[in-house]
Tab-separated table of C-alpha atoms in Angstrom:
chain	number	residue	atom	x	y	z
A	185	UNK	CA	39.588	207.150	219.566
A	186	UNK	CA	43.328	206.474	219.526
A	187	UNK	CA	44.238	209.964	220.773
A	188	UNK	CA	41.632	209.636	223.543
A	189	UNK	CA	43.114	206.289	224.632
A	190	UNK	CA	40.011	204.286	223.724
A	191	UNK	CA	41.794	202.112	221.153
A	192	UNK	CA	45.450	201.356	220.574
A	193	UNK	CA	46.778	202.388	217.172
A	194	UNK	CA	46.932	198.712	216.163
A	195	UNK	CA	43.305	198.141	217.213
A	196	UNK	CA	42.115	201.239	215.363
A	197	UNK	CA	43.963	200.228	212.191
A	198	UNK	CA	42.558	196.693	212.454
A	199	UNK	CA	39.017	198.098	212.717
A	200	UNK	CA	39.610	200.390	209.719
A	201	UNK	CA	40.924	197.443	207.682
A	202	UNK	CA	38.037	195.198	208.795
A	203	UNK	CA	35.526	197.893	207.834
A	204	UNK	CA	37.037	198.283	204.378
A	205	UNK	CA	37.552	194.633	203.469
A	206	UNK	CA	34.260	193.439	204.919
A	207	UNK	CA	32.338	196.266	203.241
A	208	UNK	CA	33.896	195.312	199.908
A	209	UNK	CA	33.444	191.542	200.231
A	210	UNK	CA	30.497	190.944	202.580
A	211	UNK	CA	28.089	193.854	202.154
A	212	UNK	CA	25.694	194.267	199.229
A	213	UNK	CA	25.944	197.442	197.148
A	214	UNK	CA	23.667	200.314	197.982
A	215	UNK	CA	23.079	204.006	197.597
A	216	UNK	CA	22.654	207.203	199.601
A	217	UNK	CA	20.836	210.505	199.086
A	218	UNK	CA	21.316	213.819	200.842
A	219	UNK	CA	17.989	215.415	201.715
A	220	UNK	CA	17.205	218.944	202.787
A	221	UNK	CA	14.680	218.578	205.598
A	222	UNK	CA	14.587	218.427	209.400
A	223	UNK	CA	15.599	215.133	211.025
A	224	UNK	CA	12.035	214.384	212.132
A	225	UNK	CA	10.772	214.737	208.577
A	226	UNK	CA	13.553	212.496	207.231
A	227	UNK	CA	12.820	209.872	209.887
A	228	UNK	CA	9.124	210.017	209.023
A	229	UNK	CA	9.833	209.632	205.289
A	230	UNK	CA	12.024	206.584	205.969
A	231	UNK	CA	9.550	205.082	208.434
A	232	UNK	CA	6.617	205.548	206.033
A	233	UNK	CA	8.580	204.069	203.132
A	234	UNK	CA	9.661	201.034	205.197
A	235	UNK	CA	6.161	200.489	206.610
A	236	UNK	CA	4.561	200.541	203.160
A	237	UNK	CA	7.165	198.240	201.609
A	238	UNK	CA	7.888	195.895	204.503
A	239	UNK	CA	11.117	195.569	206.427
A	240	UNK	CA	14.179	193.363	206.349
A	241	UNK	CA	17.797	193.845	205.387
A	242	UNK	CA	16.808	196.083	202.509
A	243	UNK	CA	15.001	198.727	204.515
A	244	UNK	CA	16.023	202.348	204.309
A	245	UNK	CA	17.784	204.163	207.162
A	246	UNK	CA	18.623	207.701	208.141
A	247	UNK	CA	22.389	207.383	207.769
A	248	UNK	CA	23.418	210.810	209.028
A	249	UNK	CA	21.819	213.692	210.880
A	250	UNK	CA	24.221	216.407	209.732
A	251	UNK	CA	22.491	219.677	210.609
A	252	UNK	CA	18.994	220.889	211.477
A	253	UNK	CA	18.097	220.741	207.752
A	254	UNK	CA	20.676	218.347	206.198
A	255	UNK	CA	20.226	214.574	206.502
A	256	UNK	CA	21.396	211.517	204.548
A	257	UNK	CA	19.230	208.468	203.781
A	258	UNK	CA	20.800	205.131	202.902
A	259	UNK	CA	19.762	201.714	201.617
A	260	UNK	CA	19.457	199.508	198.533
A	261	UNK	CA	19.891	201.382	195.249
A	262	UNK	CA	16.433	200.559	193.877
A	263	UNK	CA	14.689	201.677	197.075
A	264	UNK	CA	16.765	204.874	197.294
A	265	UNK	CA	15.914	205.646	193.649
A	266	UNK	CA	12.218	205.121	194.396
A	267	UNK	CA	12.297	207.361	197.481
A	268	UNK	CA	14.330	209.974	195.578
A	269	UNK	CA	11.622	210.039	192.873
A	270	UNK	CA	8.867	210.343	195.506
A	271	UNK	CA	10.651	213.213	197.243
A	272	UNK	CA	11.279	214.994	193.941
A	273	UNK	CA	7.598	214.642	193.009
A	274	UNK	CA	6.714	216.204	196.379
A	275	UNK	CA	9.114	219.137	195.741
A	276	UNK	CA	11.514	217.893	198.431
A	277	UNK	CA	15.156	218.476	197.597
A	278	UNK	CA	17.336	215.349	197.473
A	279	UNK	CA	20.660	214.618	195.804
A	280	UNK	CA	22.155	211.230	195.076
A	281	UNK	CA	25.618	210.763	196.576
A	282	UNK	CA	28.418	209.086	194.634
A	283	UNK	CA	28.954	205.994	196.788
A	284	UNK	CA	29.123	202.262	196.183
A	285	UNK	CA	27.305	201.127	199.334
A	286	UNK	CA	24.440	202.088	201.606
A	287	UNK	CA	26.680	203.114	204.485
A	288	UNK	CA	25.187	203.489	207.974
A	289	UNK	CA	22.263	201.214	207.171
A	290	UNK	CA	21.403	197.561	207.801
A	291	UNK	CA	23.246	196.754	204.562
A	292	UNK	CA	26.419	197.226	206.629
A	293	UNK	CA	25.429	194.597	209.220
A	294	UNK	CA	27.835	191.899	207.931
A	295	UNK	CA	30.816	194.241	208.385
A	296	UNK	CA	29.467	195.638	211.658
A	297	UNK	CA	29.160	192.095	213.037
A	298	UNK	CA	32.805	191.392	212.149
A	299	UNK	CA	33.903	194.514	214.006
A	300	UNK	CA	31.766	193.525	217.001
A	301	UNK	CA	33.366	190.069	216.930
A	302	UNK	CA	36.866	191.550	216.807
A	303	UNK	CA	36.271	193.867	219.788
A	304	UNK	CA	34.424	191.210	221.806
A	305	UNK	CA	37.288	188.724	221.244
A	306	UNK	CA	39.963	191.060	222.638
A	307	UNK	CA	41.509	189.850	225.868
A	308	UNK	CA	40.393	191.698	228.984
A	309	UNK	CA	43.746	193.493	229.215
A	310	UNK	CA	43.428	194.680	225.604
A	311	UNK	CA	39.773	195.811	225.711
A	312	UNK	CA	38.994	199.370	224.595
A	313	UNK	CA	39.020	201.940	227.378
A	314	UNK	CA	36.797	204.812	228.447
A	315	UNK	CA	38.138	208.012	226.809
A	316	UNK	CA	40.896	209.756	228.761
A	317	UNK	CA	39.977	213.093	227.139
A	318	UNK	CA	36.462	214.270	226.219
A	319	UNK	CA	35.243	212.701	222.969
A	320	UNK	CA	31.806	212.801	221.419
A	321	UNK	CA	30.093	209.712	220.072
A	322	UNK	CA	28.697	209.545	216.532
A	323	UNK	CA	26.256	206.914	217.819
A	324	UNK	CA	24.597	209.019	220.536
A	325	UNK	CA	25.714	212.544	219.682
A	326	UNK	CA	26.721	212.909	223.346
A	327	UNK	CA	29.972	212.392	225.236
A	328	UNK	CA	31.448	208.917	224.828
A	329	UNK	CA	31.584	206.901	228.039
A	330	UNK	CA	31.522	203.288	229.197
A	331	UNK	CA	29.903	202.083	225.965
A	332	UNK	CA	33.270	202.564	224.209
A	333	UNK	CA	34.501	199.262	225.655
A	334	UNK	CA	31.738	197.173	224.030
A	335	UNK	CA	31.814	195.525	220.608
A	336	UNK	CA	28.149	196.464	220.165
A	337	UNK	CA	29.105	200.147	220.257
A	338	UNK	CA	31.614	199.750	217.413
A	339	UNK	CA	29.085	197.761	215.363
A	340	UNK	CA	26.483	200.499	215.825
A	341	UNK	CA	29.163	203.065	214.953
A	342	UNK	CA	29.319	201.459	211.504
A	343	UNK	CA	25.693	200.558	210.797
A	344	UNK	CA	23.750	203.184	212.754
A	345	UNK	CA	22.912	206.837	212.222
A	346	UNK	CA	25.785	209.320	212.513
A	347	UNK	CA	24.559	212.031	214.912
A	348	UNK	CA	26.881	214.784	213.650
A	349	UNK	CA	24.520	217.660	214.434
A	350	UNK	CA	24.208	216.442	218.036
A	351	UNK	CA	28.020	216.029	218.238
A	352	UNK	CA	28.432	219.658	217.232
A	353	UNK	CA	25.850	220.836	219.782
A	354	UNK	CA	27.748	218.985	222.531
A	355	UNK	CA	31.055	220.501	221.404
A	356	UNK	CA	29.626	224.019	221.112
A	357	UNK	CA	28.652	223.942	224.797
A	358	UNK	CA	32.405	224.465	225.369
A	359	UNK	CA	32.178	227.694	223.332
A	360	UNK	CA	35.340	226.950	221.331
A	361	UNK	CA	37.249	229.780	219.674
A	362	UNK	CA	38.347	227.557	216.809
A	363	UNK	CA	37.118	224.460	214.984
A	364	UNK	CA	39.606	222.612	212.813
A	365	UNK	CA	38.619	219.964	210.268
A	366	UNK	CA	41.388	217.522	209.437
A	367	UNK	CA	40.740	215.829	206.099
A	368	UNK	CA	40.323	216.363	202.385
A	369	UNK	CA	37.613	219.030	202.497
A	370	UNK	CA	35.517	221.364	204.603
A	371	UNK	CA	32.141	219.605	204.589
A	372	UNK	CA	31.938	218.994	208.343
A	373	UNK	CA	32.954	222.557	209.239
A	374	UNK	CA	30.352	223.866	206.791
A	375	UNK	CA	27.669	221.655	208.374
A	376	UNK	CA	28.831	222.678	211.850
A	377	UNK	CA	28.203	226.326	211.043
A	378	UNK	CA	24.600	225.400	210.154
A	379	UNK	CA	23.953	223.664	213.484
């Protein structure tokens, strides 16, 4: 977002710091599981679970749509454990992730609301901008546009589903010769090859 001119470096660092401190202090702990199933099946499993158990802040969410057959489900630890057991009993592959929180779920709403408040409070001259170079959105899986200037977008970026598989599909329309992952591992490149 900084390289694309959407956020200044100071704004981006403030959002990163807000995400971290608010997650630690304001958000309840949670859990995540990686599941091997199509996105529609994962969404149905989450929807059925939530419908049978009621909704509210504790409901489960599809946290990430990583490839046609790799998804992540997030929520309160007890509910994730229950769903994990149900999936295992149904011979559906799921693996618990080593995390402290139910990222990209409604459990992140307190932190997401703080980020929304920060972006919404920026003076008009300091508001985020539309990207100056093409950039995909984890929220929609499509090219980022006017929504980048809104606090609601950055809140959804934290609490909503990461549409990685859709991001990759948008990028692959360019037919790139090279994909480079910058970070501590190769997980995203591996998932990209499966899209």
